[in-house]
Structures are given as structure tokens and as C-alpha cells.
Short mmCIF file of C-alpha atoms and ligand atoms in Angstrom, two decimals:
data_model
loop_
_atom_site.label_atom_id
_atom_site.label_comp_id
_atom_site.label_asym_id
_atom_site.label_seq_id
_atom_site.Cartn_x
_atom_site.Cartn_y
_atom_site.Cartn_z
CA UNK X 1 -15.95 18.12 3.95
CA UNK X 2 -17.78 17.88 7.26
CA UNK X 3 -15.95 19.48 10.37
CA UNK X 4 -14.88 16.06 11.83
CA UNK X 5 -13.27 15.02 8.70
CA UNK X 6 -11.68 18.45 8.18
CA UNK X 7 -9.98 18.32 11.55
CA UNK X 8 -8.73 14.77 10.95
CA UNK X 9 -7.52 15.79 7.44
CA UNK X 10 -5.43 18.60 9.02
CA UNK X 11 -3.95 16.06 11.51
CA UNK X 12 -3.29 13.60 8.67
CA UNK X 13 -1.47 16.27 6.69
CA UNK X 14 0.57 17.57 9.68
CA UNK X 15 1.67 14.00 10.54
CA UNK X 16 2.85 13.29 7.05
CA UNK X 17 4.68 16.56 6.96
CA UNK X 18 6.48 15.58 10.16
CA UNK X 19 7.02 12.03 9.04
CA UNK X 20 7.85 11.98 5.26
CA UNK X 21 7.50 8.41 4.02
CA UNK X 22 11.06 7.05 3.27
CA UNK X 23 10.36 3.33 3.34
CA UNK X 24 12.26 2.83 6.58
CA UNK X 25 10.82 1.60 9.90
CA UNK X 26 12.96 3.92 11.84
CA UNK X 27 12.68 7.69 11.67
CA UNK X 28 15.40 8.51 9.19
CA UNK X 29 17.17 11.84 8.66
CA UNK X 30 15.86 13.52 5.50
CA UNK X 31 18.97 14.80 3.79
CA UNK X 32 17.90 15.30 0.07
CA UNK X 33 20.85 14.07 -1.94
CA UNK X 34 21.51 11.23 -4.57
CA UNK X 35 22.16 8.70 -1.66
CA UNK X 36 18.95 9.54 0.18
CA UNK X 37 16.63 9.28 -2.85
CA UNK X 38 18.34 6.22 -4.27
CA UNK X 39 18.09 4.60 -0.78
CA UNK X 40 14.28 5.29 -0.75
CA UNK X 41 14.02 3.66 -4.26
CA UNK X 42 16.02 0.54 -3.13
CA UNK X 43 13.90 0.21 -0.13
CA UNK X 44 10.83 0.56 -2.14
CA UNK X 45 11.97 -2.17 -4.52
CA UNK X 46 13.09 -4.37 -1.45
CA UNK X 47 9.42 -3.96 0.23
CA UNK X 48 7.53 -4.50 -3.09
CA UNK X 49 9.60 -7.27 -5.05
CA UNK X 50 6.17 -8.29 -6.54
CA UNK X 51 5.94 -4.80 -8.34
CA UNK X 52 9.37 -4.99 -10.13
CA UNK X 53 10.40 -6.26 -13.40
CA UNK X 54 13.70 -4.39 -13.28
CA UNK X 55 15.43 -1.65 -11.06
CA UNK X 56 12.86 1.01 -11.92
CA UNK X 57 10.42 1.30 -9.00
CA UNK X 58 7.03 -0.48 -9.96
CA UNK X 59 8.33 -1.44 -13.48
CA UNK X 60 6.34 -4.69 -13.07
CA UNK X 61 3.11 -2.96 -12.67
CA UNK X 62 3.27 0.05 -14.71
CA UNK X 63 4.24 0.14 -18.43
CA UNK X 64 6.05 3.41 -18.19
CA UNK X 65 6.93 3.42 -21.93
CA UNK X 66 3.30 3.56 -22.78
CA UNK X 67 2.83 6.75 -20.87
CA UNK X 68 5.26 8.77 -23.19
CA UNK X 69 3.39 12.14 -24.12
CA UNK X 70 0.50 11.17 -21.86
CA UNK X 71 -0.86 13.39 -19.06
CA UNK X 72 -0.23 11.60 -15.87
CA UNK X 73 -1.32 12.66 -12.30
CA UNK X 74 0.78 11.17 -9.55
CA UNK X 75 -1.18 11.49 -6.28
CA UNK X 76 0.53 11.62 -2.78
CA UNK X 77 4.04 11.47 -4.03
CA UNK X 78 6.05 11.27 -0.79
CA UNK X 79 9.62 11.66 -1.96
CA UNK X 80 8.77 11.50 -5.66
CA UNK X 81 10.01 8.13 -6.68
CA UNK X 82 7.10 7.36 -9.04
CA UNK X 83 7.06 11.04 -10.19
CA UNK X 84 10.69 10.61 -11.38
CA UNK X 85 9.88 7.50 -13.32
CA UNK X 86 6.94 9.04 -15.11
CA UNK X 87 9.08 12.09 -15.98
CA UNK X 88 12.03 9.89 -17.21
CA UNK X 89 9.64 8.18 -19.54
CA UNK X 90 8.44 11.31 -21.23
CA UNK X 91 4.96 11.73 -19.57
CA UNK X 92 3.73 15.14 -18.77
CA UNK X 93 3.48 14.65 -15.10
CA UNK X 94 1.71 16.52 -12.33
CA UNK X 95 2.50 15.50 -8.82
CA UNK X 96 0.31 16.36 -5.82
CA UNK X 97 0.69 15.67 -2.13
CA UNK X 98 -1.12 17.30 0.96
CA UNK X 99 2.14 17.66 2.62
CA UNK X 100 4.37 20.64 1.62
CA UNK X 101 7.47 18.54 2.69
CA UNK X 102 6.58 15.78 0.22
CA UNK X 103 6.38 18.42 -2.61
CA UNK X 104 9.53 20.09 -1.65
CA UNK X 105 11.34 16.70 -1.45
CA UNK X 106 9.91 15.81 -4.87
CA UNK X 107 11.17 19.08 -6.48
CA UNK X 108 14.65 18.52 -4.66
CA UNK X 109 14.67 14.98 -6.15
CA UNK X 110 14.29 16.36 -9.65
CA UNK X 111 17.03 19.09 -8.98
CA UNK X 112 19.29 16.31 -7.46
CA UNK X 113 19.15 14.31 -10.85
CA UNK X 114 19.22 17.35 -13.04
CA UNK X 115 15.67 16.81 -14.34
CA UNK X 116 13.52 19.79 -15.36
CA UNK X 117 11.47 21.12 -12.46
CA UNK X 118 8.29 19.10 -12.39
CA UNK X 119 4.76 20.57 -11.97
CA UNK X 120 4.47 19.68 -8.33
CA UNK X 121 1.86 21.22 -5.92
CA UNK X 122 0.55 20.92 -2.50
CA UNK X 123 -3.12 19.80 -2.99
CA UNK X 124 -5.64 17.58 -1.44
CA UNK X 125 -6.78 14.57 -3.52
CA UNK X 126 -10.20 14.75 -1.95
CA UNK X 127 -10.49 18.15 -3.64
CA UNK X 128 -8.34 18.53 -6.59
CA UNK X 129 -7.60 21.86 -8.49
CA UNK X 130 -7.77 20.30 -11.95
CA UNK X 131 -10.45 20.54 -14.68
CA UNK X 132 -12.70 17.54 -15.60
CA UNK X 133 -11.17 15.09 -17.97
CA UNK X 134 -7.51 16.28 -17.58
CA UNK X 135 -5.47 13.14 -17.29
CA UNK X 136 -4.84 9.93 -19.25
CA UNK X 137 -3.38 8.15 -16.27
CA UNK X 138 -3.50 8.48 -12.36
CA UNK X 139 -1.30 6.67 -9.86
CA UNK X 140 -2.46 6.67 -6.13
CA UNK X 141 0.13 4.49 -4.42
CA UNK X 142 -0.46 3.92 -0.68
CA UNK X 143 -2.47 6.93 0.00
CA UNK X 144 -6.16 6.69 -0.53
CA UNK X 145 -6.56 4.73 2.73
CA UNK X 146 -5.04 7.69 4.64
CA UNK X 147 -7.72 10.10 3.55
CA UNK X 148 -10.75 10.73 5.73
CA UNK X 149 -13.10 10.77 2.70
CA UNK X 150 -11.64 8.13 0.45
CA UNK X 151 -14.75 7.84 -1.43
CA UNK X 152 -14.56 11.61 -2.41
CA UNK X 153 -11.03 11.13 -3.55
CA UNK X 154 -12.18 8.29 -5.84
CA UNK X 155 -14.98 10.45 -7.26
CA UNK X 156 -12.41 13.17 -7.87
CA UNK X 157 -9.94 10.73 -9.67
CA UNK X 158 -13.01 9.67 -11.86
CA UNK X 159 -13.62 13.45 -12.55
CA UNK X 160 -10.11 14.47 -13.62
CA UNK X 161 -9.61 11.42 -15.72
CA UNK X 162 -10.29 11.62 -19.48
CA UNK X 163 -12.99 9.16 -20.74
CA UNK X 164 -11.04 5.91 -21.20
CA UNK X 165 -8.45 7.12 -18.85
CA UNK X 166 -7.03 4.78 -16.24
CA UNK X 167 -5.94 4.77 -12.68
CA UNK X 168 -3.81 2.45 -10.64
CA UNK X 169 -3.78 2.31 -6.79
CA UNK X 170 -2.37 0.42 -3.92
CA UNK X 171 -4.47 0.02 -0.80
CA UNK X 172 -4.33 -2.19 2.22
CA UNK X 173 -6.16 -5.48 2.17
CA UNK X 174 -8.38 -6.10 5.17
CA UNK X 175 -8.69 -9.80 4.41
CA UNK X 176 -5.07 -10.21 5.17
CA UNK X 177 -2.81 -11.98 7.59
CA UNK X 178 -1.46 -8.51 8.41
CA UNK X 179 -4.77 -7.09 9.54
CA UNK X 180 -6.59 -10.12 11.05
CA UNK X 181 -3.70 -12.02 12.50
CA UNK X 182 -0.64 -9.57 13.13
CA UNK X 183 -2.91 -6.58 14.19
CA UNK X 184 -6.43 -7.60 15.28
CA UNK X 185 -5.63 -11.04 16.94
CA UNK X 186 -1.99 -10.48 18.12
CA UNK X 187 -2.17 -6.91 19.33
CA UNK X 188 -5.88 -6.38 19.72
CA UNK X 189 -6.89 -9.80 21.46
CA UNK X 190 -3.77 -11.42 22.71
CA UNK X 191 -2.25 -8.23 24.04
CA UNK X 192 -5.54 -6.86 25.11
CA UNK X 193 -5.20 -3.50 23.15
CA UNK X 194 -8.81 -3.74 22.04
CA UNK X 195 -9.76 -3.16 25.69
CA UNK X 196 -8.55 0.48 25.32
CA UNK X 197 -8.50 1.14 21.59
CA UNK X 198 -11.03 0.86 18.76
CA UNK X 199 -10.21 -1.25 15.82
CA UNK X 200 -9.48 1.84 13.75
CA UNK X 201 -7.07 3.16 16.28
CA UNK X 202 -5.29 -0.29 16.22
CA UNK X 203 -4.94 0.11 12.46
CA UNK X 204 -3.59 3.70 12.82
CA UNK X 205 -0.98 2.47 15.45
CA UNK X 206 0.40 -0.64 13.96
CA UNK X 207 0.63 0.11 10.29
CA UNK X 208 2.67 3.11 8.88
CA UNK X 209 4.75 4.98 11.37
CA UNK X 210 4.62 1.99 13.87
CA UNK X 211 7.90 3.18 15.52
CA UNK X 212 6.70 6.68 15.76
CA UNK X 213 3.66 5.74 17.60
CA UNK X 214 1.45 5.20 14.65
CA UNK X 215 -0.12 7.56 12.14
CA UNK X 216 -3.38 9.53 12.19
CA UNK X 217 -5.34 7.48 9.82
CA UNK X 218 -5.10 3.91 7.95
CA UNK X 219 -7.93 2.09 6.64
CA UNK X 220 -8.11 -1.45 5.38
CA UNK X 221 -10.58 -2.45 2.68
CA UNK X 222 -11.85 -5.87 1.38
CA UNK X 223 -11.75 -6.59 -2.36
CA UNK X 224 -15.65 -6.32 -2.23
CA UNK X 225 -15.41 -2.90 -0.60
CA UNK X 226 -13.05 -1.73 -3.43
CA UNK X 227 -15.22 -3.08 -6.16
CA UNK X 228 -18.15 -1.11 -4.66
CA UNK X 229 -16.07 2.13 -4.11
CA UNK X 230 -14.89 2.09 -7.75
CA UNK X 231 -18.17 0.96 -9.35
CA UNK X 232 -18.56 4.28 -11.09
CA UNK X 233 -15.63 3.13 -13.42
CA UNK X 234 -16.26 1.05 -16.54
CA UNK X 235 -13.77 -1.54 -15.31
CA UNK X 236 -12.18 -2.49 -12.04
CA UNK X 237 -9.49 -5.23 -11.56
CA UNK X 238 -8.26 -5.89 -7.92
CA UNK X 239 -5.35 -8.39 -7.16
CA UNK X 240 -3.67 -9.22 -3.97
CA UNK X 241 0.04 -9.00 -3.64
CA UNK X 242 2.71 -9.52 -0.89
CA UNK X 243 5.95 -11.29 -0.03
CA UNK X 244 5.78 -14.56 1.69
CA UNK X 245 7.27 -13.10 4.91
CA UNK X 246 4.09 -12.87 6.79
CA UNK X 247 3.58 -16.58 6.22
CA UNK X 248 7.16 -17.33 7.01
CA UNK X 249 6.78 -15.59 10.33
CA UNK X 250 3.80 -17.62 11.51
CA UNK X 251 3.17 -18.07 14.31
CA UNK X 252 5.73 -15.31 15.38
CA UNK X 253 8.73 -14.01 13.69
CA UNK X 254 10.93 -15.45 16.55
CA UNK X 255 9.33 -18.83 15.89
CA UNK X 256 8.96 -18.79 12.04
CA UNK X 257 7.43 -22.16 11.56
CA UNK X 258 5.55 -20.84 8.51
CA UNK X 259 8.87 -20.91 6.56
CA UNK X 260 8.84 -24.69 6.36
CA UNK X 261 5.52 -24.76 4.45
CA UNK X 262 6.02 -25.72 0.59
CA UNK X 263 6.58 -22.53 -1.45
CA UNK X 264 3.56 -23.21 -3.63
CA UNK X 265 1.35 -23.38 -0.65
CA UNK X 266 2.92 -20.05 0.57
CA UNK X 267 2.32 -18.48 -2.80
CA UNK X 268 -1.31 -19.57 -2.94
CA UNK X 269 -1.85 -18.14 0.57
CA UNK X 270 -0.25 -14.97 -0.29
CA UNK X 271 -2.52 -14.39 -3.35
CA UNK X 272 -5.39 -14.80 -0.94
CA UNK X 273 -4.25 -13.12 2.37
CA UNK X 274 -1.50 -10.70 1.24
CA UNK X 275 -1.43 -7.04 2.46
CA UNK X 276 -1.57 -4.98 -0.71
CA UNK X 277 -4.56 -4.58 -3.05
CA UNK X 278 -3.39 -3.45 -6.61
CA UNK X 279 -6.42 -1.78 -8.18
CA UNK X 280 -6.68 -0.98 -11.81
CA UNK X 281 -9.65 0.85 -13.30
CA UNK X 282 -10.60 2.49 -16.47
CA UNK X 283 -13.22 5.31 -16.98
C1 LIG R 301 2.44 6.22 2.98
S1 LIG R 301 2.78 7.73 2.21
C2 LIG R 301 2.99 7.17 0.56
C3 LIG R 301 3.85 8.19 -0.37
C4 LIG R 301 4.27 7.77 -1.61
N1 LIG R 301 3.11 7.37 -2.52
C5 LIG R 301 5.31 6.72 -1.50
O1 LIG R 301 4.92 5.45 -1.67
O2 LIG R 301 6.35 7.00 -1.07
C6 LIG R 301 1.37 8.58 2.07
C7 LIG R 301 1.28 9.92 1.47
O3 LIG R 301 -0.05 10.37 1.29
C8 LIG R 301 -0.12 11.80 1.43
N2 LIG R 301 -1.45 12.12 1.66
C9 LIG R 301 -2.29 11.94 2.60
N3 LIG R 301 -3.53 12.45 2.59
C10 LIG R 301 -3.54 13.13 1.26
C11 LIG R 301 -4.45 13.88 0.55
N4 LIG R 301 -5.74 13.93 1.00
N5 LIG R 301 -4.15 14.34 -0.63
C12 LIG R 301 -3.05 14.07 -1.13
N6 LIG R 301 -1.97 13.53 -0.45
C13 LIG R 301 -2.31 12.96 0.81
C14 LIG R 301 0.76 12.05 2.53
O4 LIG R 301 1.21 13.36 2.77
C15 LIG R 301 1.90 11.02 2.29
O5 LIG R 301 2.96 11.65 1.50
#
């Protein structure tokens, strides 16, 4: 990795270590116990209703039962909500995160729920310590867009997957209300932030960690960008998801005129302009 990226990567790792991702807008005390972990799970489900079929986080997007006895790599695990689901469904799971705190929390989560200690290690997804063709399935939820060399991480995922192996990821959608309206127009233009900040700095400031002054690196991608970045895979499906809240809150959350739009129109707009890209690829 070139020196500039290496320095940024260190800053990214240190920031996440200081600010473990707990699905809360405020800085929350991290007290690893049953209530803490189940609160993270509840918040995940609340933030991502489109990903749920039942009360297991991401049950609407991942058929956990099909992963029994499969080798699963869970990239950038945060507090380990997804790692717990893979393990509970009998997958042979390896968890990695660049933040030692995240790995510690994931191990503590397993201990808290009396699950066997998982294989969980501090590792960089841009340079993974695994042999070629190791895994059947990889999850990369909300993380590839925080890495300086996202393309390298994607090449690594391709390398460590078995032929026919699959990966699913969530990344932020550039062609979204979130980016173009709430960040670029509202903060950048109307509040004049683009006079002193670059578009990249705006993205870092007003996405994850917004109440902590922003994080070190958050990138937005269009569907076209994604298709290009994952073009080495045999297939790549990209879909847009969100709640209708960003539309309800138009033009401003204190003047939520968008909420009076017909629900079918809101659902239509959400499918085009939602914040999350759900990416499924097969090697
Ligand atoms: C927004 S959090 C998401 C965490 C988790 N997927 C979740 O949803 O709770 C981003 C995570 O990516 C991790 N991360 C950032 N860069 C990474 C890298 N190069 N390799 C592995 N993990 C990384 C951070 O430490 C952090 O835990």
C-alpha cells in the first residue's frame, strides 16, 4: 500500500478502535454484557428494517440455514452481531476487523452468550492472512467504503473465495438523497461547507460518527462504480435499499412534507435513491 494510504489506514483503524460501531448516534458506553449486545442487535434491526425477515439481524438478506457447515468469513465485524448469527447457524466462521477493540468485543459477545470462542482476529481486509480459495461465503457489511484501497479489498475477497463462492456487502449509494440532498446540497452548498471542505471531507464528516465530528474515511459509490469494481466476479447483483424516512423528511426533518406523498411513490423513490447498496457477487 502506498504511504499516503498506509497513513490513512492507520488513522481509520485508530478511529474505529476509539469509536466502536454500536448503532447509536450518540457516543455510547461500551459495557459488554447481554443488554449491551442485544441493544446493538435491536438497533441494527431498527435501522435496517429492509434487511429483516425475523428478529435475527439480516435474516431477510442472508439465508443463514444454507451456511451450515460452510466456511464463512465475516469482514469488519464491529461488535460481532453477524458473526454470532453465522456461528449459531453452524457455519465455520472466521471474523476479522482492523480494530482490536472490535475483535475483543466479538469474543466477549460469544462469551456473554456461552458460545464457543470464535476464530476472530485483528486483520486488514486489504491484505488478508488467508490462503486462496478458503471460504464459501464472505460478508462485508458497511466496511469496504471505509478502506483507503477498496479495490484491493475486493481483489482480496475474490482471492480468498472458493470458485463458486459468494460475497454479500453493504456500501453507501452515491446516487441517493442522503448524499446529494442531505450532505452535498444541504451542508455543502446551502450551509457553505464546500467553501472550506472537499466533497470527501463532507462525506467523512456527515456519515458515520456524525456526533463525534465525523470519521476518517467514508466513500459513496454509484451502482455503475460497483459493477465495475466487482467485474472480476462471474455475477454481480446490486440493489438499493432504505427506509422511507429520508423522503418523509423532505425538505427538512422539522418540515416533513415528504410524509404526505403516497406510500407507493415513496417506495418507488426509495428503490432509486435509498442510501444502501446491497451487493451480491459470485466467483
Ligand atoms: C461502520 S463499522 C461496521 C461494523 C460492523 N460491520 C457492523 O455493522 O456493526 C466499520 C468497521 O470496519 C472496520 N474496518 C475499517 N477498515 C477495515 C479494514 N481495512 N479491514 C478490516 N476492518 C476494517 C472498522 O474497524 C469498523 O469495525
